[in-house]
Amino acid sequence: MKIMIGRDFLYSIHKDKKSIYLFCKNKSIIDCQSIYEELYKLEATTDFIFEELQSYQAYIFLNSTLLTGSAELSNNPFYFGELDQDNTIKQDTPSYYFSPKSSGLGRLSIFYKNDELCLLNYSIIENSLNIKLECLSKQSLEYKDLISNTLKEQKTTQVDKNKL
């Protein structure tokens, strides 16, 4: 185990646990699609195989708080977090806002206390970087179904092409 510095984060890779820990600072921007490539380049002097690194479980932190996700707020599609007794979003627990795109990926903005983290190319289907967002609204559930069906169709088309 060692701790290294990336562009917008500190990271630690634990080979024995097959885990990656990303420690982000305020205003960090992480691309969920390229984070493993970026880490692999930073670890170029070690004996990692890229495919091995990709199989590692990633955990991401903001202000030393592990970001695990949350359930969607009932009256706010794509907004995930907890409400306090005044029905306002709690500031002492992370909250998440997902901006979906037709590709199935989107921007996940994470707010915690006075800090913000941005995850690009976040997949609500695959729970990128181990952040699980529980969809509850009609709009977000329809989006997830649409993306799931699109991905299934793409896989079926790919399999059919491979048979030719």
mmCIF file with all atom_site columns, C-alpha atoms in Angstrom, residues 37-116:
data_model
loop_
_atom_site.group_PDB
_atom_site.id
_atom_site.type_symbol
_atom_site.label_atom_id
_atom_site.label_alt_id
_atom_site.label_comp_id
_atom_site.label_asym_id
_atom_site.label_entity_id
_atom_site.label_seq_id
_atom_site.pdbx_PDB_ins_code
_atom_site.Cartn_x
_atom_site.Cartn_y
_atom_site.Cartn_z
_atom_site.occupancy
_atom_site.B_iso_or_equiv
_atom_site.pdbx_formal_charge
_atom_site.auth_seq_id
_atom_site.auth_comp_id
_atom_site.auth_asym_id
_atom_site.auth_atom_id
_atom_site.pdbx_PDB_model_num
ATOM 1  C CA . GLU A 1 37  ? -6.399  4.469  -17.223 1.00 0.00 ? 37  GLU A CA 1
ATOM 2  C CA . GLU A 1 38  ? -5.196  7.523  -15.324 1.00 0.00 ? 38  GLU A CA 1
ATOM 3  C CA . LEU A 1 39  ? -4.262  5.418  -12.287 1.00 0.00 ? 39  LEU A CA 1
ATOM 4  C CA . TYR A 1 40  ? -2.528  2.883  -14.518 1.00 0.00 ? 40  TYR A CA 1
ATOM 5  C CA . LYS A 1 41  ? -0.387  5.645  -16.047 1.00 0.00 ? 41  LYS A CA 1
ATOM 6  C CA . LEU A 1 42  ? 0.440   6.988  -12.589 1.00 0.00 ? 42  LEU A CA 1
ATOM 7  C CA . GLU A 1 43  ? 1.449   3.463  -11.550 1.00 0.00 ? 43  GLU A CA 1
ATOM 8  C CA . ALA A 1 44  ? 3.565   2.874  -14.674 1.00 0.00 ? 44  ALA A CA 1
ATOM 9  C CA . THR A 1 45  ? 6.630   1.899  -12.650 1.00 0.00 ? 45  THR A CA 1
ATOM 10 C CA . THR A 1 46  ? 4.839   -0.915 -10.818 1.00 0.00 ? 46  THR A CA 1
ATOM 11 C CA . ASP A 1 47  ? 3.992   -4.426 -11.945 1.00 0.00 ? 47  ASP A CA 1
ATOM 12 C CA . PHE A 1 48  ? 0.270   -3.786 -12.510 1.00 0.00 ? 48  PHE A CA 1
ATOM 13 C CA . ILE A 1 49  ? -1.545  -5.237 -15.478 1.00 0.00 ? 49  ILE A CA 1
ATOM 14 C CA . PHE A 1 50  ? -4.258  -2.855 -16.684 1.00 0.00 ? 50  PHE A CA 1
ATOM 15 C CA . GLU A 1 51  ? -6.967  -5.545 -16.704 1.00 0.00 ? 51  GLU A CA 1
ATOM 16 C CA . GLU A 1 52  ? -6.068  -6.474 -13.131 1.00 0.00 ? 52  GLU A CA 1
ATOM 17 C CA . LEU A 1 53  ? -6.361  -2.857 -11.996 1.00 0.00 ? 53  LEU A CA 1
ATOM 18 C CA . GLN A 1 54  ? -9.747  -2.559 -13.735 1.00 0.00 ? 54  GLN A CA 1
ATOM 19 C CA . SER A 1 55  ? -11.055 -5.449 -11.661 1.00 0.00 ? 55  SER A CA 1
ATOM 20 C CA . TYR A 1 56  ? -10.271 -3.637 -8.401  1.00 0.00 ? 56  TYR A CA 1
ATOM 21 C CA . GLN A 1 57  ? -13.160 -2.215 -6.398  1.00 0.00 ? 57  GLN A CA 1
ATOM 22 C CA . ALA A 1 58  ? -13.013 1.591  -6.192  1.00 0.00 ? 58  ALA A CA 1
ATOM 23 C CA . TYR A 1 59  ? -14.051 3.652  -3.193  1.00 0.00 ? 59  TYR A CA 1
ATOM 24 C CA . ILE A 1 60  ? -14.235 7.428  -3.342  1.00 0.00 ? 60  ILE A CA 1
ATOM 25 C CA . PHE A 1 61  ? -14.080 9.931  -0.480  1.00 0.00 ? 61  PHE A CA 1
ATOM 26 C CA . LEU A 1 62  ? -14.878 13.631 -0.115  1.00 0.00 ? 62  LEU A CA 1
ATOM 27 C CA . ASN A 1 63  ? -13.724 15.296 3.100   1.00 0.00 ? 63  ASN A CA 1
ATOM 28 C CA . SER A 1 64  ? -12.735 11.875 4.461   1.00 0.00 ? 64  SER A CA 1
ATOM 29 C CA . THR A 1 65  ? -16.323 10.675 4.045   1.00 0.00 ? 65  THR A CA 1
ATOM 30 C CA . LEU A 1 66  ? -16.899 7.549  1.988   1.00 0.00 ? 66  LEU A CA 1
ATOM 31 C CA . LEU A 1 67  ? -19.423 8.251  -0.769  1.00 0.00 ? 67  LEU A CA 1
ATOM 32 C CA . THR A 1 68  ? -21.805 5.309  -1.012  1.00 0.00 ? 68  THR A CA 1
ATOM 33 C CA . GLY A 1 69  ? -24.896 6.853  -2.572  1.00 0.00 ? 69  GLY A CA 1
ATOM 34 C CA . SER A 1 70  ? -28.411 7.448  -1.327  1.00 0.00 ? 70  SER A CA 1
ATOM 35 C CA . ALA A 1 71  ? -32.093 7.097  -2.138  1.00 0.00 ? 71  ALA A CA 1
ATOM 36 C CA . GLU A 1 72  ? -33.821 9.550  -4.428  1.00 0.00 ? 72  GLU A CA 1
ATOM 37 C CA . LEU A 1 73  ? -35.832 12.367 -2.882  1.00 0.00 ? 73  LEU A CA 1
ATOM 38 C CA . SER A 1 74  ? -39.505 11.766 -3.618  1.00 0.00 ? 74  SER A CA 1
ATOM 39 C CA . ASN A 1 75  ? -40.327 15.156 -5.134  1.00 0.00 ? 75  ASN A CA 1
ATOM 40 C CA . ASN A 1 76  ? -37.002 15.754 -6.886  1.00 0.00 ? 76  ASN A CA 1
ATOM 41 C CA . PRO A 1 77  ? -36.179 13.399 -9.753  1.00 0.00 ? 77  PRO A CA 1
ATOM 42 C CA . PHE A 1 78  ? -32.461 12.572 -9.995  1.00 0.00 ? 78  PHE A CA 1
ATOM 43 C CA . TYR A 1 79  ? -31.709 14.237 -6.627  1.00 0.00 ? 79  TYR A CA 1
ATOM 44 C CA . PHE A 1 80  ? -30.491 11.808 -3.975  1.00 0.00 ? 80  PHE A CA 1
ATOM 45 C CA . GLY A 1 81  ? -29.946 12.519 -0.311  1.00 0.00 ? 81  GLY A CA 1
ATOM 46 C CA . GLU A 1 82  ? -31.641 12.921 3.027   1.00 0.00 ? 82  GLU A CA 1
ATOM 47 C CA . LEU A 1 83  ? -34.064 15.538 4.287   1.00 0.00 ? 83  LEU A CA 1
ATOM 48 C CA . ASP A 1 84  ? -33.981 17.042 7.753   1.00 0.00 ? 84  ASP A CA 1
ATOM 49 C CA . GLN A 1 85  ? -37.069 17.697 9.889   1.00 0.00 ? 85  GLN A CA 1
ATOM 50 C CA . ASP A 1 86  ? -37.650 21.020 8.078   1.00 0.00 ? 86  ASP A CA 1
ATOM 51 C CA . ASN A 1 87  ? -37.830 19.129 4.767   1.00 0.00 ? 87  ASN A CA 1
ATOM 52 C CA . THR A 1 88  ? -34.591 20.660 3.488   1.00 0.00 ? 88  THR A CA 1
ATOM 53 C CA . ILE A 1 89  ? -31.609 18.676 2.246   1.00 0.00 ? 89  ILE A CA 1
ATOM 54 C CA . LYS A 1 90  ? -29.220 17.737 5.016   1.00 0.00 ? 90  LYS A CA 1
ATOM 55 C CA . GLN A 1 91  ? -25.820 19.376 4.691   1.00 0.00 ? 91  GLN A CA 1
ATOM 56 C CA . ASP A 1 92  ? -24.025 16.992 7.066   1.00 0.00 ? 92  ASP A CA 1
ATOM 57 C CA . THR A 1 93  ? -24.516 13.967 4.791   1.00 0.00 ? 93  THR A CA 1
ATOM 58 C CA . PRO A 1 94  ? -23.566 13.751 1.109   1.00 0.00 ? 94  PRO A CA 1
ATOM 59 C CA . SER A 1 95  ? -26.246 14.545 -1.459  1.00 0.00 ? 95  SER A CA 1
ATOM 60 C CA . TYR A 1 96  ? -26.104 13.722 -5.154  1.00 0.00 ? 96  TYR A CA 1
ATOM 61 C CA . TYR A 1 97  ? -27.589 15.188 -8.316  1.00 0.00 ? 97  TYR A CA 1
ATOM 62 C CA . PHE A 1 98  ? -27.494 13.121 -11.500 1.00 0.00 ? 98  PHE A CA 1
ATOM 63 C CA . SER A 1 99  ? -27.733 14.883 -14.876 1.00 0.00 ? 99  SER A CA 1
ATOM 64 C CA . PRO A 1 100 ? -28.567 12.057 -17.300 1.00 0.00 ? 100 PRO A CA 1
ATOM 65 C CA . LYS A 1 101 ? -27.610 11.880 -20.943 1.00 0.00 ? 101 LYS A CA 1
ATOM 66 C CA . SER A 1 102 ? -29.064 9.669  -23.650 1.00 0.00 ? 102 SER A CA 1
ATOM 67 C CA . SER A 1 103 ? -25.846 7.622  -23.710 1.00 0.00 ? 103 SER A CA 1
ATOM 68 C CA . GLY A 1 104 ? -26.646 6.145  -20.296 1.00 0.00 ? 104 GLY A CA 1
ATOM 69 C CA . LEU A 1 105 ? -23.856 8.095  -18.705 1.00 0.00 ? 105 LEU A CA 1
ATOM 70 C CA . GLY A 1 106 ? -24.151 11.442 -17.054 1.00 0.00 ? 106 GLY A CA 1
ATOM 71 C CA . ARG A 1 107 ? -22.682 13.963 -14.687 1.00 0.00 ? 107 ARG A CA 1
ATOM 72 C CA . LEU A 1 108 ? -22.984 13.218 -10.975 1.00 0.00 ? 108 LEU A CA 1
ATOM 73 C CA . SER A 1 109 ? -22.586 16.281 -8.777  1.00 0.00 ? 109 SER A CA 1
ATOM 74 C CA . ILE A 1 110 ? -21.898 15.455 -5.149  1.00 0.00 ? 110 ILE A CA 1
ATOM 75 C CA . PHE A 1 111 ? -22.362 17.981 -2.363  1.00 0.00 ? 111 PHE A CA 1
ATOM 76 C CA . TYR A 1 112 ? -21.116 17.576 1.175   1.00 0.00 ? 112 TYR A CA 1
ATOM 77 C CA . LYS A 1 113 ? -21.034 20.411 3.673   1.00 0.00 ? 113 LYS A CA 1
ATOM 78 C CA . ASN A 1 114 ? -19.523 23.262 1.611   1.00 0.00 ? 114 ASN A CA 1
ATOM 79 C CA . ASP A 1 115 ? -17.637 21.078 -0.856  1.00 0.00 ? 115 ASP A CA 1
ATOM 80 C CA . GLU A 1 116 ? -18.525 19.704 -4.254  1.00 0.00 ? 116 GLU A CA 1
#
